[in-house]
Amino acid sequence: MSSELGWITVGWLLGFAGFNAGLGVAWWRRTRAERQFVRGARKAVVDSIQAGWWLGASWKGASAQRERYAAEVAVRLLVLAGPAQVDGDGRISLAPGRHSAPEDSALATLAAGLRRDEGVTVHELLTESRFAPFRSALEARRAPLRRCFGAYRVPALLAAFVVSFGMSMNAMLLGNGFPGLSDQDPGWWTLLWMAPWAALSLLAAAWPAEASRPWPGFTRRCRAALARALADESPKTGFRVSRGAFPPPTSQASTAGASVLRPPDESNDRAGRGDPAQLANDTADLDVDHDSGFVGGD
């Protein structure tokens, strides 16, 4: 390899290393607040509801920061504590007897909402307006972390492409042959530049995939904390609660047929809507707080 080609190679590779270093600095600055939160979490017991937010589901590989699983965890904790019960259809209600109010703010808000309802599913907790205070209390427990690592592999691959192609064109214009070939015709660079690109592109694998969950150590701590919190739970409870986490098939069928014209049924319409005065009385004691809660990540 000629000294000129050596300088060309070193210069372009230094540019490639500098670009990846810049990506690292960008990631470091972007996640400063998150790293501070994760460091603080190491010194404290992981909040079970916050762990439910971050885990996203009971199985590994689920996407993070999913409200549905956080609500399921809150319901399961309330059932385990005693004030609530869940039936085989996934409907949650207050257990008979006198129970003290839970100390946890989210669980206390959930118990207060259940006092005004004979039975509710997790799906209704997340969609109906009368449970807005519970959703606000739940949102306040969300960890301020982004749900996925971010797009760093794609810029690294593009940098590998630019460096390998630019290095080959630079060497060809200066009349340098491809190293290792007996025929030192510079024209070989028009084809063999893909070999350096293949080598440099492998370094992009050092960056985690875009959709991967960051902070694996915190993930492990959340999984362990939730397992400890629900260690005494009945095996049926989690299954029953999850049954009510999705809209019932009947509502999906009615949505699919919503465009079909039907003759009005005045009696059924009144029965479905209920008395407006009665509805006003039922919802008058709801205090909806829209200012609480914190959305993590960006």
C-alpha positions as protocol buffer text, in pm:
chain_id: "A"
residue {
  index: 1
  type: MET
  ca { x: 0 y: 0 z: 0 }
}
residue {
  index: 2
  type: SER
  ca { x: 144 y: 336 z: -101 }
}
residue {
  index: 3
  type: SER
  ca { x: 185 y: 609 z: 158 }
}
residue {
  index: 4
  type: GLU
  ca { x: -67 y: 820 z: -31 }
}
residue {
  index: 5
  type: LEU
  ca { x: -329 y: 546 z: -14 }
}
residue {
  index: 6
  type: GLY
  ca { x: -246 y: 498 z: 353 }
}
residue {
  index: 7
  type: TRP
  ca { x: -321 y: 863 z: 428 }
}
residue {
  index: 8
  type: ILE
  ca { x: -645 y: 840 z: 229 }
}
residue {
  index: 9
  type: THR
  ca { x: -752 y: 535 z: 427 }
}
residue {
  index: 10
  type: VAL
  ca { x: -658 y: 681 z: 763 }
}
residue {
  index: 11
  type: GLY
  ca { x: -831 y: 1011 z: 690 }
}
residue {
  index: 12
  type: TRP
  ca { x: -1160 y: 857 z: 588 }
}
residue {
  index: 13
  type: LEU
  ca { x: -1156 y: 605 z: 875 }
}
residue {
  index: 14
  type: LEU
  ca { x: -1091 y: 885 z: 1122 }
}
residue {
  index: 15
  type: GLY
  ca { x: -1393 y: 1063 z: 979 }
}
residue {
  index: 16
  type: PHE
  ca { x: -1600 y: 747 z: 1026 }
}
residue {
  index: 17
  type: ALA
  ca { x: -1483 y: 712 z: 1387 }
}
residue {
  index: 18
  type: GLY
  ca { x: -1556 y: 1080 z: 1452 }
}
residue {
  index: 19
  type: PHE
  ca { x: -1910 y: 1046 z: 1317 }
}
residue {
  index: 20
  type: ASN
  ca { x: -1982 y: 748 z: 1544 }
}
residue {
  index: 21
  type: ALA
  ca { x: -1832 y: 936 z: 1837 }
}
residue {
  index: 22
  type: GLY
  ca { x: -2067 y: 1223 z: 1756 }
}
residue {
  index: 23
  type: LEU
  ca { x: -2360 y: 980 z: 1763 }
}
residue {
  index: 24
  type: GLY
  ca { x: -2245 y: 865 z: 2104 }
}
residue {
  index: 25
  type: VAL
  ca { x: -2228 y: 1222 z: 2235 }
}
residue {
  index: 26
  type: ALA
  ca { x: -2576 y: 1292 z: 2095 }
}
residue {
  index: 27
  type: TRP
  ca { x: -2712 y: 985 z: 2272 }
}
residue {
  index: 28
  type: TRP
  ca { x: -2534 y: 1083 z: 2596 }
}
residue {
  index: 29
  type: ARG
  ca { x: -2684 y: 1432 z: 2596 }
}
residue {
  index: 30
  type: ARG
  ca { x: -3028 y: 1315 z: 2488 }
}
residue {
  index: 31
  type: THR
  ca { x: -3058 y: 1062 z: 2770 }
}
residue {
  index: 32
  type: ARG
  ca { x: -2909 y: 1272 z: 3050 }
}
residue {
  index: 33
  type: ALA
  ca { x: -3236 y: 1303 z: 3244 }
}
residue {
  index: 34
  type: GLU
  ca { x: -3313 y: 936 z: 3190 }
}
residue {
  index: 35
  type: ARG
  ca { x: -2974 y: 826 z: 3321 }
}
residue {
  index: 36
  type: GLN
  ca { x: -3028 y: 1039 z: 3631 }
}
residue {
  index: 37
  type: PHE
  ca { x: -3365 y: 871 z: 3688 }
}
residue {
  index: 38
  type: VAL
  ca { x: -3219 y: 521 z: 3643 }
}
residue {
  index: 39
  type: ARG
  ca { x: -2935 y: 598 z: 3886 }
}
residue {
  index: 40
  type: GLY
  ca { x: -3185 y: 724 z: 4144 }
}
residue {
  index: 41
  type: ALA
  ca { x: -3401 y: 416 z: 4095 }
}
residue {
  index: 42
  type: ARG
  ca { x: -3109 y: 193 z: 4195 }
}
residue {
  index: 43
  type: LYS
  ca { x: -3120 y: 342 z: 4546 }
}
residue {
  index: 44
  type: ALA
  ca { x: -3494 y: 292 z: 4598 }
}
residue {
  index: 45
  type: VAL
  ca { x: -3749 y: 14 z: 4579 }
}
residue {
  index: 46
  type: VAL
  ca { x: -3905 y: -1 z: 4234 }
}
residue {
  index: 47
  type: ASP
  ca { x: -4268 y: 111 z: 4233 }
}
residue {
  index: 48
  type: SER
  ca { x: -4488 y: -180 z: 4122 }
}
residue {
  index: 49
  type: ILE
  ca { x: -4723 y: 33 z: 3909 }
}
residue {
  index: 50
  type: GLN
  ca { x: -4425 y: 210 z: 3752 }
}
residue {
  index: 51
  type: ALA
  ca { x: -4278 y: -133 z: 3681 }
}
residue {
  index: 52
  type: GLY
  ca { x: -4603 y: -231 z: 3508 }
}
residue {
  index: 53
  type: TRP
  ca { x: -4581 y: 80 z: 3290 }
}
residue {
  index: 54
  type: TRP
  ca { x: -4224 y: 3 z: 3188 }
}
residue {
  index: 55
  type: LEU
  ca { x: -4266 y: -372 z: 3128 }
}
residue {
  index: 56
  type: GLY
  ca { x: -4570 y: -316 z: 2906 }
}
residue {
  index: 57
  type: ALA
  ca { x: -4697 y: -675 z: 2941 }
}
residue {
  index: 58
  type: SER
  ca { x: -4637 y: -994 z: 3137 }
}
residue {
  index: 59
  type: TRP
  ca { x: -4423 y: -1149 z: 2864 }
}
residue {
  index: 60
  type: LYS
  ca { x: -4070 y: -1055 z: 2767 }
}
residue {
  index: 61
  type: GLY
  ca { x: -4020 y: -850 z: 2454 }
}
residue {
  index: 62
  type: ALA
  ca { x: -4337 y: -643 z: 2493 }
}
residue {
  index: 63
  type: SER
  ca { x: -4319 y: -274 z: 2404 }
}
residue {
  index: 64
  type: ALA
  ca { x: -4262 y: -46 z: 2701 }
}
residue {
  index: 65
  type: GLN
  ca { x: -4483 y: 224 z: 2855 }
}
residue {
  index: 66
  type: ARG
  ca { x: -4823 y: 67 z: 2786 }
}
residue {
  index: 67
  type: GLU
  ca { x: -5106 y: 205 z: 2997 }
}
residue {
  index: 68
  type: ARG
  ca { x: -5317 y: -108 z: 2970 }
}
residue {
  index: 69
  type: TYR
  ca { x: -5071 y: -327 z: 3159 }
}
residue {
  index: 70
  type: ALA
  ca { x: -5012 y: -58 z: 3421 }
}
residue {
  index: 71
  type: ALA
  ca { x: -5389 y: -53 z: 3482 }
}
residue {
  index: 72
  type: GLU
  ca { x: -5395 y: -433 z: 3504 }
}
residue {
  index: 73
  type: VAL
  ca { x: -5118 y: -425 z: 3764 }
}
residue {
  index: 74
  type: ALA
  ca { x: -5304 y: -163 z: 3968 }
}
residue {
  index: 75
  type: VAL
  ca { x: -5620 y: -375 z: 3965 }
}
residue {
  index: 76
  type: ARG
  ca { x: -5431 y: -690 z: 4061 }
}
residue {
  index: 77
  type: LEU
  ca { x: -5262 y: -509 z: 4350 }
}
residue {
  index: 78
  type: LEU
  ca { x: -5599 y: -382 z: 4474 }
}
residue {
  index: 79
  type: VAL
  ca { x: -5746 y: -731 z: 4455 }
}
residue {
  index: 80
  type: LEU
  ca { x: -5445 y: -872 z: 4639 }
}
residue {
  index: 81
  type: ALA
  ca { x: -5480 y: -606 z: 4911 }
}
residue {
  index: 82
  type: GLY
  ca { x: -5844 y: -708 z: 4966 }
}
residue {
  index: 83
  type: PRO
  ca { x: -6070 y: -411 z: 4878 }
}
residue {
  index: 84
  type: ALA
  ca { x: -6154 y: -540 z: 4527 }
}
residue {
  index: 85
  type: GLN
  ca { x: -6255 y: -862 z: 4357 }
}
residue {
  index: 86
  type: VAL
  ca { x: -6274 y: -977 z: 3995 }
}
residue {
  index: 87
  type: ASP
  ca { x: -6513 y: -1227 z: 3842 }
}
residue {
  index: 88
  type: GLY
  ca { x: -6463 y: -1476 z: 3561 }
}
residue {
  index: 89
  type: ASP
  ca { x: -6561 y: -1219 z: 3297 }
}
residue {
  index: 90
  type: GLY
  ca { x: -6296 y: -974 z: 3410 }
}
residue {
  index: 91
  type: ARG
  ca { x: -6535 y: -733 z: 3584 }
}
residue {
  index: 92
  type: ILE
  ca { x: -6388 y: -562 z: 3889 }
}
residue {
  index: 93
  type: SER
  ca { x: -6594 y: -454 z: 4189 }
}
residue {
  index: 94
  type: LEU
  ca { x: -6548 y: -379 z: 4557 }
}
residue {
  index: 95
  type: ALA
  ca { x: -6528 y: -685 z: 4779 }
}
residue {
  index: 96
  type: PRO
  ca { x: -6803 y: -721 z: 5040 }
}
residue {
  index: 97
  type: GLY
  ca { x: -6719 y: -605 z: 5389 }
}
residue {
  index: 98
  type: ARG
  ca { x: -6540 y: -301 z: 5526 }
}
residue {
  index: 99
  type: HIS
  ca { x: -6190 y: -231 z: 5398 }
}
residue {
  index: 100
  type: SER
  ca { x: -5955 y: 51 z: 5482 }
}
residue {
  index: 101
  type: ALA
  ca { x: -5860 y: 287 z: 5202 }
}
residue {
  index: 102
  type: PRO
  ca { x: -5533 y: 188 z: 5030 }
}
residue {
  index: 103
  type: GLU
  ca { x: -5231 y: 405 z: 5110 }
}
residue {
  index: 104
  type: ASP
  ca { x: -5121 y: 409 z: 4747 }
}
residue {
  index: 105
  type: SER
  ca { x: -5272 y: 712 z: 4569 }
}
residue {
  index: 106
  type: ALA
  ca { x: -5348 y: 530 z: 4243 }
}
residue {
  index: 107
  type: LEU
  ca { x: -5510 y: 237 z: 4425 }
}
residue {
  index: 108
  type: ALA
  ca { x: -5710 y: 474 z: 4646 }
}
residue {
  index: 109
  type: THR
  ca { x: -5840 y: 656 z: 4337 }
}
residue {
  index: 110
  type: LEU
  ca { x: -5930 y: 325 z: 4177 }
}
residue {
  index: 111
  type: ALA
  ca { x: -6116 y: 209 z: 4489 }
}
residue {
  index: 112
  type: ALA
  ca { x: -6305 y: 539 z: 4501 }
}
residue {
  index: 113
  type: GLY
  ca { x: -6413 y: 492 z: 4141 }
}
residue {
  index: 114
  type: LEU
  ca { x: -6529 y: 137 z: 4206 }
}
residue {
  index: 115
  type: ARG
  ca { x: -6760 y: 258 z: 4483 }
}
residue {
  index: 116
  type: ARG
  ca { x: -6974 y: 425 z: 4217 }
}
residue {
  index: 117
  type: ASP
  ca { x: -6983 y: 122 z: 3988 }
}
residue {
  index: 118
  type: GLU
  ca { x: -7122 y: -229 z: 4030 }
}
residue {
  index: 119
  type: GLY
  ca { x: -6861 y: -383 z: 3803 }
}
residue {
  index: 120
  type: VAL
  ca { x: -6611 y: -253 z: 3550 }
}
residue {
  index: 121
  type: THR
  ca { x: -6344 y: -399 z: 3320 }
}
residue {
  index: 122
  type: VAL
  ca { x: -5990 y: -272 z: 3264 }
}
residue {
  index: 123
  type: HIS
  ca { x: -6096 y: -158 z: 2916 }
}
residue {
  index: 124
  type: GLU
  ca { x: -6369 y: 59 z: 3068 }
}
residue {
  index: 125
  type: LEU
  ca { x: -6124 y: 199 z: 3322 }
}
residue {
  index: 126
  type: LEU
  ca { x: -5911 y: 323 z: 3033 }
}
residue {
  index: 127
  type: THR
  ca { x: -6186 y: 454 z: 2807 }
}
residue {
  index: 128
  type: GLU
  ca { x: -6477 y: 590 z: 3009 }
}
residue {
  index: 129
  type: SER
  ca { x: -6473 y: 949 z: 3131 }
}
residue {
  index: 130
  type: ARG
  ca { x: -6583 y: 873 z: 3486 }
}
residue {
  index: 131
  type: PHE
  ca { x: -6250 y: 701 z: 3550 }
}
residue {
  index: 132
  type: ALA
  ca { x: -6040 y: 998 z: 3436 }
}
residue {
  index: 133
  type: PRO
  ca { x: -5910 y: 1057 z: 3793 }
}
residue {
  index: 134
  type: PHE
  ca { x: -5774 y: 703 z: 3801 }
}
residue {
  index: 135
  type: ARG
  ca { x: -5605 y: 747 z: 3463 }
}
residue {
  index: 136
  type: SER
  ca { x: -5447 y: 1073 z: 3584 }
}
residue {
  index: 137
  type: ALA
  ca { x: -5315 y: 901 z: 3896 }
}
residue {
  index: 138
  type: LEU
  ca { x: -5186 y: 617 z: 3680 }
}
residue {
  index: 139
  type: GLU
  ca { x: -5011 y: 853 z: 3437 }
}
residue {
  index: 140
  type: ALA
  ca { x: -4831 y: 1019 z: 3727 }
}
residue {
  index: 141
  type: ARG
  ca { x: -4654 y: 689 z: 3797 }
}
residue {
  index: 142
  type: ARG
  ca { x: -4510 y: 650 z: 3450 }
}
residue {
  index: 143
  type: ALA
  ca { x: -4128 y: 639 z: 3444 }
}
residue {
  index: 144
  type: PRO
  ca { x: -3975 y: 932 z: 3248 }
}
residue {
  index: 145
  type: LEU
  ca { x: -3803 y: 700 z: 3001 }
}
residue {
  index: 146
  type: ARG
  ca { x: -3836 y: 665 z: 2624 }
}
residue {
  index: 147
  type: ARG
  ca { x: -3997 y: 341 z: 2510 }
}
residue {
  index: 148
  type: CYS
  ca { x: -3731 y: 248 z: 2250 }
}
residue {
  index: 149
  type: PHE
  ca { x: -3360 y: 306 z: 2199 }
}
residue {
  index: 150
  type: GLY
  ca { x: -3382 y: 525 z: 1890 }
}
residue {
  index: 151
  type: ALA
  ca { x: -3247 y: 535 z: 1534 }
}
residue {
  index: 152
  type: TYR
  ca { x: -2868 y: 511 z: 1551 }
}
residue {
  index: 153
  type: ARG
  ca { x: -2797 y: 210 z: 1330 }
}
residue {
  index: 154
  type: VAL
  ca { x: -2929 y: 379 z: 1016 }
}
residue {
  index: 155
  type: PRO
  ca { x: -2698 y: 685 z: 1046 }
}
residue {
  index: 156
  type: ALA
  ca { x: -2405 y: 450 z: 1121 }
}
residue {
  index: 157
  type: LEU
  ca { x: -2483 y: 247 z: 806 }
}
residue {
  index: 158
  type: LEU
  ca { x: -2508 y: 563 z: 597 }
}
residue {
  index: 159
  type: ALA
  ca { x: -2175 y: 681 z: 737 }
}
residue {
  index: 160
  type: ALA
  ca { x: -2017 y: 346 z: 641 }
}
residue {
  index: 161
  type: PHE
  ca { x: -2154 y: 386 z: 287 }
}
residue {
  index: 162
  type: VAL
  ca { x: -2027 y: 743 z: 249 }
}
residue {
  index: 163
  type: VAL
  ca { x: -1682 y: 663 z: 389 }
}
residue {
  index: 164
  type: SER
  ca { x: -1624 y: 350 z: 180 }
}
residue {
  index: 165
  type: PHE
  ca { x: -1751 y: 508 z: -142 }
}
residue {
  index: 166
  type: GLY
  ca { x: -1571 y: 838 z: -79 }
}
residue {
  index: 167
  type: MET
  ca { x: -1246 y: 660 z: 7 }
}
residue {
  index: 168
  type: SER
  ca { x: -1265 y: 451 z: -312 }
}
residue {
  index: 169
  type: MET
  ca { x: -1337 y: 752 z: -534 }
}
residue {
  index: 170
  type: ASN
  ca { x: -1058 y: 948 z: -364 }
}
residue {
  index: 171
  type: ALA
  ca { x: -809 y: 666 z: -427 }
}
residue {
  index: 172
  type: MET
  ca { x: -923 y: 616 z: -787 }
}
residue {
  index: 173
  type: LEU
  ca { x: -894 y: 987 z: -875 }
}
residue {
  index: 174
  type: LEU
  ca { x: -539 y: 989 z: -736 }
}
residue {
  index: 175
  type: GLY
  ca { x: -448 y: 679 z: -937 }
}
residue {
  index: 176
  type: ASN
  ca { x: -409 y: 431 z: -648 }
}
residue {
  index: 177
  type: GLY
  ca { x: -491 y: 67 z: -709 }
}
residue {
  index: 178
  type: PHE
  ca { x: -693 y: -155 z: -478 }
}
residue {
  index: 179
  type: PRO
  ca { x: -456 y: -311 z: -219 }
}
residue {
  index: 180
  type: GLY
  ca { x: -388 y: -684 z: -251 }
}
residue {
  index: 181
  type: LEU
  ca { x: -454 y: -713 z: -625 }
}
residue {
  index: 182
  type: SER
  ca { x: -174 y: -785 z: -875 }
}
residue {
  index: 183
  type: ASP
  ca { x: -350 y: -565 z: -1128 }
}
residue {
  index: 184
  type: GLN
  ca { x: -323 y: -218 z: -978 }
}
residue {
  index: 185
  type: ASP
  ca { x: -570 y: -61 z: -1217 }
}
residue {
  index: 186
  type: PRO
  ca { x: -749 y: 217 z: -1018 }
}
residue {
  index: 187
  type: GLY
  ca { x: -1069 y: 122 z: -1200 }
}
residue {
  index: 188
  type: TRP
  ca { x: -1110 y: -174 z: -963 }
}
residue {
  index: 189
  type: TRP
  ca { x: -1235 y: 76 z: -702 }
}
residue {
  index: 190
  type: THR
  ca { x: -1562 y: 116 z: -893 }
}
residue {
  index: 191
  type: LEU
  ca { x: -1651 y: -241 z: -797 }
}
residue {
  index: 192
  type: LEU
  ca { x: -1445 y: -338 z: -494 }
}
residue {
  index: 193
  type: TRP
  ca { x: -1542 y: -40 z: -276 }
}
residue {
  index: 194
  type: MET
  ca { x: -1824 y: -263 z: -149 }
}
residue {
  index: 195
  type: ALA
  ca { x: -1572 y: -475 z: 46 }
}
residue {
  index: 196
  type: PRO
  ca { x: -1474 y: -184 z: 277 }
}
residue {
  index: 197
  type: TRP
  ca { x: -1841 y: -91 z: 305 }
}
residue {
  index: 198
  type: ALA
  ca { x: -1932 y: -447 z: 414 }
}
residue {
  index: 199
  type: ALA
  ca { x: -1661 y: -434 z: 680 }
}
residue {
  index: 200
  type: LEU
  ca { x: -1754 y: -90 z: 812 }
}
residue {
  index: 201
  type: SER
  ca { x: -2126 y: -162 z: 811 }
}
residue {
  index: 202
  type: LEU
  ca { x: -2071 y: -446 z: 1059 }
}
residue {
  index: 203
  type: LEU
  ca { x: -1970 y: -184 z: 1316 }
}
residue {
  index: 204
  type: ALA
  ca { x: -2323 y: -45 z: 1303 }
}
residue {
  index: 205
  type: ALA
  ca { x: -2433 y: -360 z: 1489 }
}
residue {
  index: 206
  type: ALA
  ca { x: -2263 y: -211 z: 1796 }
}
residue {
  index: 207
  type: TRP
  ca { x: -2566 y: 20 z: 1819 }
}
residue {
  index: 208
  type: PRO
  ca { x: -2881 y: -148 z: 1955 }
}
residue {
  index: 209
  type: ALA
  ca { x: -3177 y: -185 z: 1720 }
}
residue {
  index: 210
  type: GLU
  ca { x: -3410 y: 114 z: 1696 }
}
residue {
  index: 211
  type: ALA
  ca { x: -3712 y: -64 z: 1845 }
}
residue {
  index: 212
  type: SER
  ca { x: -3515 y: -227 z: 2128 }
}
residue {
  index: 213
  type: ARG
  ca { x: -3596 y: -136 z: 2487 }
}
residue {
  index: 214
  type: PRO
  ca { x: -3327 y: 76 z: 2655 }
}
residue {
  index: 215
  type: TRP
  ca { x: -3204 y: 38 z: 3014 }
}
residue {
  index: 216
  type: PRO
  ca { x: -3202 y: -344 z: 3042 }
}
residue {
  index: 217
  type: GLY
  ca { x: -3086 y: -327 z: 3404 }
}
residue {
  index: 218
  type: PHE
  ca { x: -3392 y: -125 z: 3502 }
}
residue {
  index: 219
  type: THR
  ca { x: -3609 y: -372 z: 3310 }
}
residue {
  index: 220
  type: ARG
  ca { x: -3473 y: -662 z: 3515 }
}
residue {
  index: 221
  type: ARG
  ca { x: -3533 y: -473 z: 3840 }
}
residue {
  index: 222
  type: CYS
  ca { x: -3892 y: -394 z: 3736 }
}
residue {
  index: 223
  type: ARG
  ca { x: -3961 y: -757 z: 3651 }
}
residue {
  index: 224
  type: ALA
  ca { x: -3821 y: -872 z: 3987 }
}
residue {
  index: 225
  type: ALA
  ca { x: -4013 y: -603 z: 4180 }
}
residue {
  index: 226
  type: LEU
  ca { x: -4342 y: -695 z: 4017 }
}
residue {
  index: 227
  type: ALA
  ca { x: -4285 y: -1064 z: 4081 }
}
residue {
  index: 228
  type: ARG
  ca { x: -4229 y: -990 z: 4451 }
}
residue {
  index: 229
  type: ALA
  ca { x: -4534 y: -763 z: 4477 }
}
residue {
  index: 230
  type: LEU
  ca { x: -4764 y: -1025 z: 4321 }
}
residue {
  index: 231
  type: ALA
  ca { x: -4603 y: -1331 z: 4477 }
}
residue {
  index: 232
  type: ASP
  ca { x: -4911 y: -1411 z: 4690 }
}
residue {
  index: 233
  type: GLU
  ca { x: -5161 y: -1350 z: 4411 }
}
residue {
  index: 234
  type: SER
  ca { x: -5411 y: -1618 z: 4316 }
}
residue {
  index: 235
  type: PRO
  ca { x: -5324 y: -1778 z: 3978 }
}
residue {
  index: 236
  type: LYS
  ca { x: -5675 y: -1694 z: 3852 }
}
residue {
  index: 237
  type: THR
  ca { x: -5658 y: -1322 z: 3924 }
}
residue {
  index: 238
  type: GLY
  ca { x: -5414 y: -1217 z: 3654 }
}
residue {
  index: 239
  type: PHE
  ca { x: -5600 y: -1419 z: 3390 }
}
residue {
  index: 240
  type: ARG
  ca { x: -5939 y: -1278 z: 3490 }
}
residue {
  index: 241
  type: VAL
  ca { x: -5817 y: -918 z: 3495 }
}
residue {
  index: 242
  type: SER
  ca { x: -5656 y: -953 z: 3151 }
}
residue {
  index: 243
  type: ARG
  ca { x: -5984 y: -1087 z: 3007 }
}
residue {
  index: 244
  type: GLY
  ca { x: -6142 y: -746 z: 3058 }
}
residue {
  index: 245
  type: ALA
  ca { x: -5849 y: -549 z: 2917 }
}
residue {
  index: 246
  type: PHE
  ca { x: -5981 y: -549 z: 2560 }
}
residue {
  index: 247
  type: PRO
  ca { x: -6311 y: -432 z: 2408 }
}
residue {
  index: 248
  type: PRO
  ca { x: -6575 y: -706 z: 2397 }
}
residue {
  index: 249
  type: PRO
  ca { x: -6646 y: -869 z: 2059 }
}
residue {
  index: 250
  type: THR
  ca { x: -7002 y: -734 z: 2060 }
}
residue {
  index: 251
  type: SER
  ca { x: -6879 y: -374 z: 2058 }
}
residue {
  index: 252
  type: GLN
  ca { x: -6642 y: -454 z: 1771 }
}
residue {
  index: 253
  type: ALA
  ca { x: -6926 y: -609 z: 1574 }
}
residue {
  index: 254
  type: SER
  ca { x: -7150 y: -309 z: 1634 }
}
residue {
  index: 255
  type: THR
  ca { x: -6870 y: -77 z: 1522 }
}
residue {
  index: 256
  type: ALA
  ca { x: -6823 y: -277 z: 1204 }
}
residue {
  index: 257
  type: GLY
  ca { x: -7194 y: -249 z: 1125 }
}
residue {
  index: 258
  type: ALA
  ca { x: -7232 y: 114 z: 1226 }
}
residue {
  index: 259
  type: SER
  ca { x: -7271 y: 225 z: 864 }
}
residue {
  index: 260
  type: VAL
  ca { x: -7577 y: 2 z: 811 }
}
residue {
  index: 261
  type: LEU
  ca { x: -7902 y: 201 z: 822 }
}
residue {
  index: 262
  type: ARG
  ca { x: -8156 y: 69 z: 1070 }
}
residue {
  index: 263
  type: PRO
  ca { x: -8504 y: 195 z: 1161 }
}
residue {
  index: 264
  type: PRO
  ca { x: -8500 y: 398 z: 1481 }
}
residue {
  index: 265
  type: ASP
  ca { x: -8619 y: 219 z: 1791 }
}
residue {
  index: 266
  type: GLU
  ca { x: -8735 y: 488 z: 2028 }
}
residue {
  index: 267
  type: SER
  ca { x: -8780 y: 268 z: 2334 }
}
residue {
  index: 268
  type: ASN
  ca { x: -8439 y: 102 z: 2299 }
}
residue {
  index: 269
  type: ASP
  ca { x: -8277 y: 440 z: 2234 }
}
residue {
  index: 270
  type: ARG
  ca { x: -8415 y: 578 z: 2557 }
}
residue {
  index: 271
  type: ALA
  ca { x: -8308 y: 268 z: 2747 }
}
residue {
  index: 272
  type: GLY
  ca { x: -7956 y: 289 z: 2608 }
}
residue {
  index: 273
  type: ARG
  ca { x: -7912 y: 658 z: 2691 }
}
residue {
  index: 274
  type: GLY
  ca { x: -8081 y: 656 z: 3028 }
}
residue {
  index: 275
  type: ASP
  ca { x: -8240 y: 952 z: 3202 }
}
residue {
  index: 276
  type: PRO
  ca { x: -8024 y: 1268 z: 3161 }
}
residue {
  index: 277
  type: ALA
  ca { x: -8106 y: 1382 z: 3510 }
}
residue {
  index: 278
  type: GLN
  ca { x: -8000 y: 1046 z: 3650 }
}
residue {
  index: 279
  type: LEU
  ca { x: -7673 y: 1060 z: 3454 }
}
residue {
  index: 280
  type: ALA
  ca { x: -7602 y: 1407 z: 3593 }
}
residue {
  index: 281
  type: ASN
  ca { x: -7655 y: 1280 z: 3948 }
}
residue {
  index: 282
  type: ASP
  ca { x: -7427 y: 979 z: 3888 }
}
residue {
  index: 283
  type: THR
  ca { x: -7137 y: 1189 z: 3763 }
}
residue {
  index: 284
  type: ALA
  ca { x: -7176 y: 1497 z: 3981 }
}
residue {
  index: 285
  type: ASP
  ca { x: -6933 y: 1372 z: 4247 }
}
residue {
  index: 286
  type: LEU
  ca { x: -6649 y: 1299 z: 4005 }
}
residue {
  index: 287
  type: ASP
  ca { x: -6359 y: 1537 z: 4050 }
}
residue {
  index: 288
  type: VAL
  ca { x: -6155 y: 1512 z: 3729 }
}
residue {
  index: 289
  type: ASP
  ca { x: -5800 y: 1639 z: 3767 }
}
residue {
  index: 290
  type: HIS
  ca { x: -5642 y: 1708 z: 3428 }
}
residue {
  index: 291
  type: ASP
  ca { x: -5329 y: 1872 z: 3565 }
}
residue {
  index: 292
  type: SER
  ca { x: -5172 y: 1575 z: 3739 }
}
residue {
  index: 293
  type: GLY
  ca { x: -4953 y: 1317 z: 3573 }
}
residue {
  index: 294
  type: PHE
  ca { x: -4620 y: 1312 z: 3398 }
}
residue {
  index: 295
  type: VAL
  ca { x: -4544 y: 1177 z: 3053 }
}
residue {
  index: 296
  type: GLY
  ca { x: -4194 y: 1029 z: 3030 }
}
residue {
  index: 297
  type: GLY
  ca { x: -3962 y: 995 z: 2733 }
}
residue {
  index: 298
  type: ASP
  ca { x: -3986 y: 1214 z: 2424 }
}
